[in-house]
Coordinates of C-alpha atoms and ligand atoms in Angstrom, one line a residue:
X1109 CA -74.1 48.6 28.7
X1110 CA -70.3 48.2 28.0
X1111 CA -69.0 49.6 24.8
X1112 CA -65.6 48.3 24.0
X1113 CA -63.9 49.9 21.8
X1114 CA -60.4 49.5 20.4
X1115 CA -57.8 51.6 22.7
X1116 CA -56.7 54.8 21.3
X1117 CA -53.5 56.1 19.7
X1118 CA -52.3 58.8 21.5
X1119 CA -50.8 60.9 19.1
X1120 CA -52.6 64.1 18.7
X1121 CA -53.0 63.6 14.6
X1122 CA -55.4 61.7 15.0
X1123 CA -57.7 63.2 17.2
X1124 CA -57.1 66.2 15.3
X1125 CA -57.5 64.3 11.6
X1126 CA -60.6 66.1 10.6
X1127 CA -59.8 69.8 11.1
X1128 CA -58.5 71.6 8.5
X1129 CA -54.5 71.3 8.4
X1130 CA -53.5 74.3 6.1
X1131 CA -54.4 77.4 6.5
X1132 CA -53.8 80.1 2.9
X1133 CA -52.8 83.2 4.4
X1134 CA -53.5 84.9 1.0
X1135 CA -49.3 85.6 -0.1
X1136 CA -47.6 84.0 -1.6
X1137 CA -44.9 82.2 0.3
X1138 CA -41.5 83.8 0.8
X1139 CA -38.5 82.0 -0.4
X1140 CA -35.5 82.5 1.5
X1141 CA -33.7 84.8 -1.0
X1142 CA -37.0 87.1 -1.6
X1143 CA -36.0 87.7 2.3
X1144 CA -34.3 91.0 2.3
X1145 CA -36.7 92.8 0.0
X1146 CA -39.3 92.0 1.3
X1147 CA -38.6 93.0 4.8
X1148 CA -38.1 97.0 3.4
X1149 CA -41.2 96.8 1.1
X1150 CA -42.9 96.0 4.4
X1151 CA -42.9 98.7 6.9
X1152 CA -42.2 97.5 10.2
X1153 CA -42.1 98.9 14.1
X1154 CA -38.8 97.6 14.9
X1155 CA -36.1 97.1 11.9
X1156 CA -35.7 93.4 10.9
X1157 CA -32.6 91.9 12.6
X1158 CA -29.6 92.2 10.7
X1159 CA -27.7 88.9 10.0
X1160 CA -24.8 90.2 12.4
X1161 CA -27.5 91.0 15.2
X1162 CA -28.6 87.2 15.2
X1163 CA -24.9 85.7 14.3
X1164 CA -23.8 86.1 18.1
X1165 CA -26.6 84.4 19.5
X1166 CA -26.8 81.9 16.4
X1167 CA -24.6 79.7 14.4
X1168 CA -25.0 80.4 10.4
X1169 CA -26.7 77.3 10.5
X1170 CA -29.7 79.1 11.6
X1171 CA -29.5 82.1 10.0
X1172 CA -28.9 80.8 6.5
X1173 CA -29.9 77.7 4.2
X1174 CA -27.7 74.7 4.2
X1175 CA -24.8 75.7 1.7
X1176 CA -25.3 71.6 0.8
X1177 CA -28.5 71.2 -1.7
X1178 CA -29.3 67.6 -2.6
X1179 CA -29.6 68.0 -6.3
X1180 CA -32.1 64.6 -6.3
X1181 CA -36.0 66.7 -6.1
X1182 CA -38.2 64.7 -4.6
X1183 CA -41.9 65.3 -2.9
X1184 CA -39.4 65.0 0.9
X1185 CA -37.3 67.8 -0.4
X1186 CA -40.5 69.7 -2.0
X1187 CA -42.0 69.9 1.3
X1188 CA -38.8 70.8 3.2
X1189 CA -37.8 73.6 0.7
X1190 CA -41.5 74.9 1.4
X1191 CA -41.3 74.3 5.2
X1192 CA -38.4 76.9 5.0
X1193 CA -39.7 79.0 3.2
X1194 CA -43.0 78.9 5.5
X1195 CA -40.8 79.7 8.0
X1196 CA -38.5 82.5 7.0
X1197 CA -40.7 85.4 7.8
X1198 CA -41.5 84.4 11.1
X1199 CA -37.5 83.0 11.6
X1200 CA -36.3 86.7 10.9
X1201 CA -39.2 89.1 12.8
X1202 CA -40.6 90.0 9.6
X1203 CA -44.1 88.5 10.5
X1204 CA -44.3 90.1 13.8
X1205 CA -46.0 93.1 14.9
X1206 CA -43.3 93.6 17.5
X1207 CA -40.5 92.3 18.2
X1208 CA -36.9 92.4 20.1
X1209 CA -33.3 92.6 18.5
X1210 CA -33.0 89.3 17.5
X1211 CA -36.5 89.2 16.2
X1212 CA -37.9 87.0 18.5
X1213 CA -41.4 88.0 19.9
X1214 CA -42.8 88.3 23.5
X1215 CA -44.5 85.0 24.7
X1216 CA -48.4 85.6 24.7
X1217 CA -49.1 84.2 27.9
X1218 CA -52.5 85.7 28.4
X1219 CA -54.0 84.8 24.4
X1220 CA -52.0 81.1 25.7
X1221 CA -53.8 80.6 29.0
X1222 CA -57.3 82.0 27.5
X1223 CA -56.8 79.0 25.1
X1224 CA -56.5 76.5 27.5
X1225 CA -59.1 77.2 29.9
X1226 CA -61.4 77.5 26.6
X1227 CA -59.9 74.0 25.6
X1228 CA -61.3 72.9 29.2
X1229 CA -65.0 73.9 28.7
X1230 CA -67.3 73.0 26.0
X1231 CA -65.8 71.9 22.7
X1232 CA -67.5 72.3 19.2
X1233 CA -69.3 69.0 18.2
X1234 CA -65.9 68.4 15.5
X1235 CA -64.0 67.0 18.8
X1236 CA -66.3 64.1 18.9
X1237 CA -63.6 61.7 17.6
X1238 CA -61.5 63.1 20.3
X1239 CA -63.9 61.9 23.2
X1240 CA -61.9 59.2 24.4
X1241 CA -59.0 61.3 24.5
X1242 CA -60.7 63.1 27.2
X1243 CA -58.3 62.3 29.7
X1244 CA -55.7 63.6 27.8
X1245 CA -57.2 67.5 27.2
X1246 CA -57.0 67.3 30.8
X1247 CA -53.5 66.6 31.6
X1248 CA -52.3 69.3 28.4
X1249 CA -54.6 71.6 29.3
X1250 CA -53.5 71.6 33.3
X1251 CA -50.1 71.3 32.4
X1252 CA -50.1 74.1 29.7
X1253 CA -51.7 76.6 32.5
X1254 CA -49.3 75.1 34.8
X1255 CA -46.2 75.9 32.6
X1256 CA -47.7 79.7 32.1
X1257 CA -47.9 80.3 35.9
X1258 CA -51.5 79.2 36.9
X1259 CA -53.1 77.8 39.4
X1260 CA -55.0 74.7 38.2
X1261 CA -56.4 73.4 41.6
X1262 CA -59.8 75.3 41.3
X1263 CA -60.2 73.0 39.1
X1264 CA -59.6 69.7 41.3
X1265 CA -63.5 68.9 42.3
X1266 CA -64.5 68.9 38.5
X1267 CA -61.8 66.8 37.6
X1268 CA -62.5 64.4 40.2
X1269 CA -66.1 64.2 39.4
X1270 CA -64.9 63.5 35.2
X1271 CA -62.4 60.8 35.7
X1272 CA -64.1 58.7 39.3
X1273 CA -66.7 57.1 36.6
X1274 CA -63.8 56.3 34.0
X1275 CA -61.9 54.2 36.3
X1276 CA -62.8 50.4 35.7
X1277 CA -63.2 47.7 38.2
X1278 CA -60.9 45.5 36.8
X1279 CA -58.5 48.5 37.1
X1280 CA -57.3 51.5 35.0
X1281 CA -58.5 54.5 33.7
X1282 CA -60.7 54.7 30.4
X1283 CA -61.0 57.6 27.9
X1284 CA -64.6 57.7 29.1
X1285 CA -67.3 55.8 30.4
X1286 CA -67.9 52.4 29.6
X1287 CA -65.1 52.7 27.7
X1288 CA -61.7 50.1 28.0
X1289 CA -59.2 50.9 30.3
X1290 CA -55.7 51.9 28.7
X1291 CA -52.3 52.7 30.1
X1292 CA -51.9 56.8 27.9
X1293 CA -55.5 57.5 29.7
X1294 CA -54.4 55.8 32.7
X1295 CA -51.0 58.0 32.4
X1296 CA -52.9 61.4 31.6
X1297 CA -55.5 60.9 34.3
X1298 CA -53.0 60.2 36.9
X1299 CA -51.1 63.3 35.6
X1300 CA -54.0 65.1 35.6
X1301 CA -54.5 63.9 39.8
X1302 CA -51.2 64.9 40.1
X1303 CA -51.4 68.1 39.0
X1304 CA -54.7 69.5 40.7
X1305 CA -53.1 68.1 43.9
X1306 CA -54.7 67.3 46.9
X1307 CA -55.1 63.8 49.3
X1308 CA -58.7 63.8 47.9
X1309 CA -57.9 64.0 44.1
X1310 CA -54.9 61.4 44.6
X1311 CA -57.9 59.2 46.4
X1312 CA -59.7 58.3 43.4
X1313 CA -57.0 56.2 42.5
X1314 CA -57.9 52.7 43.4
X1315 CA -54.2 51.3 43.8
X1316 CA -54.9 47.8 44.0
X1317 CA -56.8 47.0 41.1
X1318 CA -54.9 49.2 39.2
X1319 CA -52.0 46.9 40.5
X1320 CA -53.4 44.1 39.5
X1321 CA -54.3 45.3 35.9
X1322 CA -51.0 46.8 35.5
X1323 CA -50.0 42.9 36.0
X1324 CA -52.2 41.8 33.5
X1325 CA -50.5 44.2 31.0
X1326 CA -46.8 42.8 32.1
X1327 CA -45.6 40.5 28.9
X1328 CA -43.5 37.6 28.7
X1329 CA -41.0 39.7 26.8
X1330 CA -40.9 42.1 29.6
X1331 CA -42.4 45.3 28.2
X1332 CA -46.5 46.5 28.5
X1333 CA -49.4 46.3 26.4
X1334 CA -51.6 49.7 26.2
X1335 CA -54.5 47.2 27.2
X1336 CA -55.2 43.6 27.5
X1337 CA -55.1 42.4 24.1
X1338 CA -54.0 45.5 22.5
X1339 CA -50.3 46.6 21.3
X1340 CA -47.3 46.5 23.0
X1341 CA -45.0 49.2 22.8
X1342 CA -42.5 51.9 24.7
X1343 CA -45.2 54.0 25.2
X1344 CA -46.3 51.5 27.4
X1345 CA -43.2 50.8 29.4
X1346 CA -42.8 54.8 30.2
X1347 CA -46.9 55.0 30.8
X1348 CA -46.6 52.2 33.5
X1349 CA -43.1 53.3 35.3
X1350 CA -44.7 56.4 35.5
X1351 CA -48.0 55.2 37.1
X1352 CA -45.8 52.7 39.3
X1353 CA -43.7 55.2 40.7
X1354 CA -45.8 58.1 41.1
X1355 CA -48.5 55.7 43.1
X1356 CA -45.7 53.6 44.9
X1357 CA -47.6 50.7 43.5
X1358 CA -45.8 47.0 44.8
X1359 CA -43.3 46.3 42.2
X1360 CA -44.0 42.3 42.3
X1361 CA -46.0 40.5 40.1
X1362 CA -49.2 38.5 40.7
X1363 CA -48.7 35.0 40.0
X1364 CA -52.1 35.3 37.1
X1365 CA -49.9 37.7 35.4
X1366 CA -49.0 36.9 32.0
X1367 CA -45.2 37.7 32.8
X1368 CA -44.8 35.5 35.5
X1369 CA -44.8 32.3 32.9
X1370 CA -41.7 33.5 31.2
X1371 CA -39.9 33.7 34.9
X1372 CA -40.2 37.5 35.7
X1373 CA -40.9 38.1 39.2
X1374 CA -41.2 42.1 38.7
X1375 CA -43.3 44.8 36.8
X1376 CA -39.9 46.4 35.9
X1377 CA -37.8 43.0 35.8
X1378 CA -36.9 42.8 31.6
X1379 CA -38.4 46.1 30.7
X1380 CA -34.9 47.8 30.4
X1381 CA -33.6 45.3 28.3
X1382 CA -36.9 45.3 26.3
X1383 CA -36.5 49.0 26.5
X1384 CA -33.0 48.7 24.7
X1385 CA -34.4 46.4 22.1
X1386 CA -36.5 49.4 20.8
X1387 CA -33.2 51.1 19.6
X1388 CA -32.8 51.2 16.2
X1389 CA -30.0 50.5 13.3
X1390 CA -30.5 54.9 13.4
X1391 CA -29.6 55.3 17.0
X1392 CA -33.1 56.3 17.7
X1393 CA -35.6 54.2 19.2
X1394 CA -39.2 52.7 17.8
X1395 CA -42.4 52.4 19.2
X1396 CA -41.2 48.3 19.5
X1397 CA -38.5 46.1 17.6
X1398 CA -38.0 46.1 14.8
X1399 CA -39.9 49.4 13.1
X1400 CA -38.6 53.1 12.5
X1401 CA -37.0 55.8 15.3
X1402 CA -39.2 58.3 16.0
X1403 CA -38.7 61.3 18.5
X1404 CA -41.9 60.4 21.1
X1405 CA -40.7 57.5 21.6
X1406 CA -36.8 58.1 22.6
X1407 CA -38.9 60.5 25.2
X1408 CA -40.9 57.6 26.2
X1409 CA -37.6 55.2 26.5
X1410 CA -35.3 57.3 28.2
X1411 CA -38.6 58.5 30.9
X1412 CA -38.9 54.5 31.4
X1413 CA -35.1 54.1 31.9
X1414 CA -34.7 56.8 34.5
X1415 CA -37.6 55.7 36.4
X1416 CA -36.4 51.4 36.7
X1417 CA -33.0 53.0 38.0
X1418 CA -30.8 56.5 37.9
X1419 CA -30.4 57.3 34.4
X1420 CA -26.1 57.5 34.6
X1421 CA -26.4 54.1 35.0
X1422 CA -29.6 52.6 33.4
X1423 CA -29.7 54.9 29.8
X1424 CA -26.1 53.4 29.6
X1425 CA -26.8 50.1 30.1
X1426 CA -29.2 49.8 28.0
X1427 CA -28.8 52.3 24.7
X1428 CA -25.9 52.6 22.8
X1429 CA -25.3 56.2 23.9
X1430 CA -23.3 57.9 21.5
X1431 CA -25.4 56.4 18.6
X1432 CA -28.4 57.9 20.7
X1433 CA -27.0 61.1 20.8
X1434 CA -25.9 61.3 17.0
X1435 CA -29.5 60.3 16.1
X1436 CA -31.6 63.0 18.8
X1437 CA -28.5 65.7 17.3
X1438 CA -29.7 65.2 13.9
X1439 CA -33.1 66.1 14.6
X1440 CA -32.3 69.5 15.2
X1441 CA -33.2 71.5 11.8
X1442 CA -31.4 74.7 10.0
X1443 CA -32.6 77.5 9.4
X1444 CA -35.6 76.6 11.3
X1445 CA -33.2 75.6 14.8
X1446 CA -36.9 73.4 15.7
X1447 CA -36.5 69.5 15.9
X1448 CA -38.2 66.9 13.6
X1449 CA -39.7 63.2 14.9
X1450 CA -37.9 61.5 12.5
X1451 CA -35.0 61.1 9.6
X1452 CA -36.7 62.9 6.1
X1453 CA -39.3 65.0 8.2
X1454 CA -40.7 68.3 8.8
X1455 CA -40.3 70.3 12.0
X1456 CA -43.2 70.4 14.4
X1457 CA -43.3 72.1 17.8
X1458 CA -44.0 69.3 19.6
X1459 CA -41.0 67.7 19.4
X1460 CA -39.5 70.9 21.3
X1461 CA -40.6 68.4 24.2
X1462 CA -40.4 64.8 23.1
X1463 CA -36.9 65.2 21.4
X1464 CA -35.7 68.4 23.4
X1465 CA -37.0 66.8 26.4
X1466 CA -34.4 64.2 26.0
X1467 CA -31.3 66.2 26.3
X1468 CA -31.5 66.6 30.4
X1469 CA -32.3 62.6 30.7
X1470 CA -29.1 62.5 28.0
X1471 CA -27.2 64.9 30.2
X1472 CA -27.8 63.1 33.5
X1473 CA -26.9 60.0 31.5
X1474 CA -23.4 61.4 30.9
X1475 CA -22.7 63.5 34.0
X1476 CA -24.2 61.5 37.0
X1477 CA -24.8 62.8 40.4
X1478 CA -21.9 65.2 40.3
X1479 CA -19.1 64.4 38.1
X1480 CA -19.2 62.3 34.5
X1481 CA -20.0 58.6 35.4
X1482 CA -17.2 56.3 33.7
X1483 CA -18.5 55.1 30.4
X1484 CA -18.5 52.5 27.7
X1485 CA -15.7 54.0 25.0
X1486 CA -17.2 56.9 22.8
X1487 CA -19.0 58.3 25.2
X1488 CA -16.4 61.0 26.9
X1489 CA -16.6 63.0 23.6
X1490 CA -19.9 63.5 24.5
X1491 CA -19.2 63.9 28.1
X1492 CA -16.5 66.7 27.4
X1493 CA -19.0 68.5 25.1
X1494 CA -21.9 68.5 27.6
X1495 CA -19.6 69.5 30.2
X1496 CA -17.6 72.4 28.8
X1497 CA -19.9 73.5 26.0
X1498 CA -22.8 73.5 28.4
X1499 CA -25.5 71.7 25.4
X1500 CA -25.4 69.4 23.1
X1501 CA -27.7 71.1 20.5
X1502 CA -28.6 74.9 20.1
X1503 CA -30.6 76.4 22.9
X1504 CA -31.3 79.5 21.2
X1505 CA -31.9 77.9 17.5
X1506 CA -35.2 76.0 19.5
X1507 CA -35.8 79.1 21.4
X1508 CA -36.1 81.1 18.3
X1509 CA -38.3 78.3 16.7
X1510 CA -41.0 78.0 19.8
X1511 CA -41.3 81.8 20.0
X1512 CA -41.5 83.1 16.0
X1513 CA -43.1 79.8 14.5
X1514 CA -45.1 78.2 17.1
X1515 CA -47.4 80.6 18.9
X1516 CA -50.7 81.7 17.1
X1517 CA -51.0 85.5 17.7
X1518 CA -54.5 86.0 16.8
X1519 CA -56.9 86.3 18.6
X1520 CA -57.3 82.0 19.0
X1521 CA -54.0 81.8 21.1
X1522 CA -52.2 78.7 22.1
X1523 CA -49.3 76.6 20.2
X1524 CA -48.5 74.7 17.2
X1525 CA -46.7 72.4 14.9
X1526 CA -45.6 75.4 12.4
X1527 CA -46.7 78.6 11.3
X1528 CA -49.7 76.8 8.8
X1529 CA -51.0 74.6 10.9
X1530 CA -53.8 75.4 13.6
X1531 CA -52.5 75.5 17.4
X1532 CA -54.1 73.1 19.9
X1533 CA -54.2 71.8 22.7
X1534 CA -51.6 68.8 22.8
X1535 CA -49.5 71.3 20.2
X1536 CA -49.5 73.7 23.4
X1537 CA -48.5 71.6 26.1
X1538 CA -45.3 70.0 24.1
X1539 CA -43.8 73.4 22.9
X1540 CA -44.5 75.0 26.4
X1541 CA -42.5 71.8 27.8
X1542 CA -39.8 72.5 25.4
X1543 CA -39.4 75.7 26.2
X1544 CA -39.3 74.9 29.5
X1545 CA -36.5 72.6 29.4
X1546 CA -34.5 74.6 27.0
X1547 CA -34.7 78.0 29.4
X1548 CA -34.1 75.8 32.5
X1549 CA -30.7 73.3 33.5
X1550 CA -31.4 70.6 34.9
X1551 CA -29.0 68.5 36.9
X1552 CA -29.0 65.0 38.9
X1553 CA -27.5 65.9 42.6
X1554 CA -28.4 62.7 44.0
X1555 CA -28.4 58.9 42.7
X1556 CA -30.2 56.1 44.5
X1557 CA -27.8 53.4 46.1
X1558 CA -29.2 50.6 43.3
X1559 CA -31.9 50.1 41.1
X1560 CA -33.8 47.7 43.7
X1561 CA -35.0 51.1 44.8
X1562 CA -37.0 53.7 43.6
X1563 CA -36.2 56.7 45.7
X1564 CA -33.1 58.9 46.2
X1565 CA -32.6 60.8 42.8
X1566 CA -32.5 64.4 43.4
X1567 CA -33.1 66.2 40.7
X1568 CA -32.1 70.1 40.9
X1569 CA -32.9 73.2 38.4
X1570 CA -31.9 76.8 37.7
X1571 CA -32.5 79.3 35.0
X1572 CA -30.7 78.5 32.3
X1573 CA -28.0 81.6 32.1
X1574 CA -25.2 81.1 29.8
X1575 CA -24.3 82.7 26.6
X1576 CA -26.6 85.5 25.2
X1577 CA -30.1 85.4 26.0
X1578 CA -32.7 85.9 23.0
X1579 CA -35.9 86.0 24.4
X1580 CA -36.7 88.5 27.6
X1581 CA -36.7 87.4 30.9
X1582 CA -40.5 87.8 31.5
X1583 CA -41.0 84.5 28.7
X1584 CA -39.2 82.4 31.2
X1585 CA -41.9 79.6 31.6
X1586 CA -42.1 77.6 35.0
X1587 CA -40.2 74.6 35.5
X1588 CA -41.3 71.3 34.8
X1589 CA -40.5 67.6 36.3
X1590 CA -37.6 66.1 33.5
X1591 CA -38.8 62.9 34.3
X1592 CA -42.8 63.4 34.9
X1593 CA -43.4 66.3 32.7
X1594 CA -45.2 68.3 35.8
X1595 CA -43.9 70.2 38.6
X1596 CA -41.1 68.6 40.7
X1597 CA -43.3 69.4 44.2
X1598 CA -46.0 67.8 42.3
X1599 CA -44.4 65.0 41.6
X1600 CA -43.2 65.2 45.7
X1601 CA -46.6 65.2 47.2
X1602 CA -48.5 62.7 45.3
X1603 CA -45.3 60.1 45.7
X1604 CA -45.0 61.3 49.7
X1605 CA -48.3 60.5 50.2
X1606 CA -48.6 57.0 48.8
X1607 CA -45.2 56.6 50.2
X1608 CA -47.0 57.1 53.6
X1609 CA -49.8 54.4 53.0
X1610 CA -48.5 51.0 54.6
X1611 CA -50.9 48.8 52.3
X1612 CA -53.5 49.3 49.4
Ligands
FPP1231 C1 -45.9 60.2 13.8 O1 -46.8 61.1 13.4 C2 -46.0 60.0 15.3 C3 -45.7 58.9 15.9 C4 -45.3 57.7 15.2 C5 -45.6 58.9 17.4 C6 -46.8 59.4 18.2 C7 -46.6 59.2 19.7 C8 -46.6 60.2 20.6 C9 -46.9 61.6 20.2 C10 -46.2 60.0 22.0 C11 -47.0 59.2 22.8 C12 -46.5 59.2 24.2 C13 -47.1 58.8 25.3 C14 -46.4 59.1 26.6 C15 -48.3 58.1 25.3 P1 -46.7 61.9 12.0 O2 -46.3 61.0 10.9 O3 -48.0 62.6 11.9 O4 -45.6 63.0 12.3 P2 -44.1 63.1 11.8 O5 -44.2 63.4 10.3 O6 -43.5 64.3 12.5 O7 -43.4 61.8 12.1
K1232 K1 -45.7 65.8 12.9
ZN1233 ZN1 -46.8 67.8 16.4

């Protein structure tokens, strides 16, 4: 028997609704000025940094609060004021048992990857809501060990057995069986393929009818639905490119599919303008027109836009750049130095991917394969600053963020939103991205001649070097795809292979 049910949201919140969200560490929270008293009541192995240890490494924007206080108190600047202060302790080294000058701690790989791989076995029976998320443990779980250094292909004949009875005739990947197909479980089992490697894990894919499904999501307007008959939005567009390019699907439409009415001929012809229709009166973009900028989704547009064609030309064709960049720039938060999802929010962790994640695509966008590409007016500010001043935002105020706020040092291990929320799995994966992109530079070498073609962007990557460096070498993570969010060979060998199949 089939059971449909209604496809799933992706976002982690909700699979992880039920748990409990705040966590009383018995004290009373520090404010910001109880700071320097507190760290000499409190005897230490290392000294708190002084402020003129961090102020090389960090503007005063991260070290103090905002000399500019909105007078107006309202339950947004209640819960800011107490995010700061939640923070403090763990900003400055004072909650950590050890830690270096700047009082940043040692990444915990081993408490990190124990997490994971428990996050991978047999889950309490709380996780039930989370079942047809299923897919989606997998891909942060493998790409979390991935980031730390491990090798995740021992786990390629289980992961083949999970996902070969999720896949659905008609085409697609459900979050289980019997289950609806949808294009995030489609995405993360793909990754998931990806990842584990191997001609007989890429196998299970049956390209055709996920072809033809991936038709049947194609809109008039241009953009996807997450499944037939459920909502369109840019997660969509980014899920399918994604799938599309990493399985060298055919990029023309069948004639049944709903697209073709409206004159496209294409899975990717009108998604890029569609794309751009998402941007917002902010300069962020939405999950579709017309509704508020959020962070997972400027991720999600600017992945789609540099998959359809080379992101120099294709994020300026269809964003209003500068606007873009003045929105993502104003996620970044001080003291804290993480970035929010949106205008009047908190900091989370996560968003060390989805929004941090956006300045390499952002970088490409300005500098092109070697050199700035010419731009709409506005723009060369933007160009000069990435060029000279190497970032756009503050490498070490994210840095500083991941490593003090985000990992859980007990005994539980893994990542999370802030210092009072519990660390899990999808927390894990984003802030490991993050601080995978911030330690690493990532540059575009090589454009493809057009966007009628897929291939030919060469994407290359080196420790990130410049200025002072506040966290020790050994918490460099690995390197991760800018586009694909796994590892660049990964990302090779599955499109290499399918690249090598004539037909379906
Ligand atoms: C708001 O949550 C979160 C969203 C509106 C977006 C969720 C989407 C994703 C995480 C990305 C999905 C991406 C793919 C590739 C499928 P909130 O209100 O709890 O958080 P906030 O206060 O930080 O906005
Ligand atoms: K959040
Ligand atoms: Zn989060």
């Amino acid at each position: 028997m089939r059971a449909r049910r209604l496809p799933n949201r992706a976002h982690a919140k909700v699979i992880f609704r039920h748990h409990r969200s705040n966590r009383n560490s018995g004290r009373p929270p520090a404010t910001s000025s109880s700071m320097a008293a507190a760290s000499t009541e409190r005897p230490l192995q290392q000294e708190p940094p002084s402020l003129d240890d961090l102020s090389p490494s960090l503007h005063g924007f991260f070290v103090n609060c905002s000399p500019i206080q909105d007078a107006l108190e309202t339950p947004t600047s209640r819960l800011q004021h107490k995010t700061v202060d939640e923070c403090m302790p763990f900003l400055t080294g004072e909650e950590h048992a050890q830690h270096n000058r700047y009082g940043v701690p040692h990444l915990d790989r081993a408490k990190h990857v124990r997490f994971l791989h428990r996050q991978l076995g047999k889950l309490p029976a709380g996780f039930t809501s989370a079942d047809p998320s299923r897919p989606w443990f997998f891909y942060w779980c493998l790409a979390g060990l991935t980031l730390l250094g491990e090798d995740v292909s021992g786990y390629r004949g289980r992961l083949m057995a999970t996902v070969r009875p999720m896949q659905n005739p008609e085409g697609g990947f459900a979050g289980g069986f019997g289950q609806m197909s949808h294009l995030a479980t489609t995405y993360a089992t793909v990754l998931s393929l990806a990842l584990v490697g191997g001609e007989e894990a890429y196998d299970v894919v049956d390209r055709r009818t996920m072809w033809k499904w991936l038709c049947s999501l194609k809109q008039p307007d241009g953009g996807f639905q997450m499944a037939v008959g459920g909502e369109e939005d840019v997660r969509g567009a980014y899920c399918a490119a994604v799938i599309i390019s990493l399985l060298n699907l055919p990029l023309e439409l069948s004639p049944d599919s709903p697209a073709c009415a409206a004159g496209h001929s294409g899975l990717f012809s009108g998604l890029g303008e569609w794309v751009g229709r998402c941007q917002t009166y902010e300069g962020g973009v939405s999950a579709f027109p017309g509704v508020e900028a959020h962070g997972a989704y400027a991720f999600c547009a600017l992945g789609c836009l540099s998959i359809i064609d080379s992101p120099h030309r294709s994020i300026q064709r269809y964003m209003n750049v500068p606007q873009l960049i003045s929105w993502l720039s104003s996620r970044q938060y001080g003291p804290e130095g993480g970035f929010s999802g949106r205008t009047n929010k908190l900091v989370d962790g996560c968003y060390s991917h989805w929004v941090g994640g956006c300045w390499p695509l952002i970088e490409a966008c300005l500098k092109g394969p070697g050199g700035p590409a010419p731009g709409p007016a506005g723009v060369e500010n933007a160009q000069r600053a990435a060029a000279d001043e190497d970032c756009l935002f503050s490498r070490n105020g994210l840095i500083r963020y991941i490593l003090c706020c985000c990992q859980d040092m007990s005994r539980r291990g893994g990542l999370r939103d802030k210092p009072s929320k519990f660390s899990d799995a999808y927390h894990t994966c984003y802030v490991l991205s993050g601080l995978s992109s911030v330690q690493h530079q990532w540059s575009l070498t090589a454009a493809r001649p057009h966007e009628a073609v897929l291939t030919g962007d060469a994407w290359e990557v080196s420790p990130y070097l410049k200025g002072e460096q506040i966290f020790d070498e050994e918490d460099r993570v690995c390197t991760t795809h800018p586009v694909y969010v796994i590892p660049q060979h990964r990302v090779q060998e599955i499109q290499e292979y399918f690249a090598s199949k004539q037909s379906f």
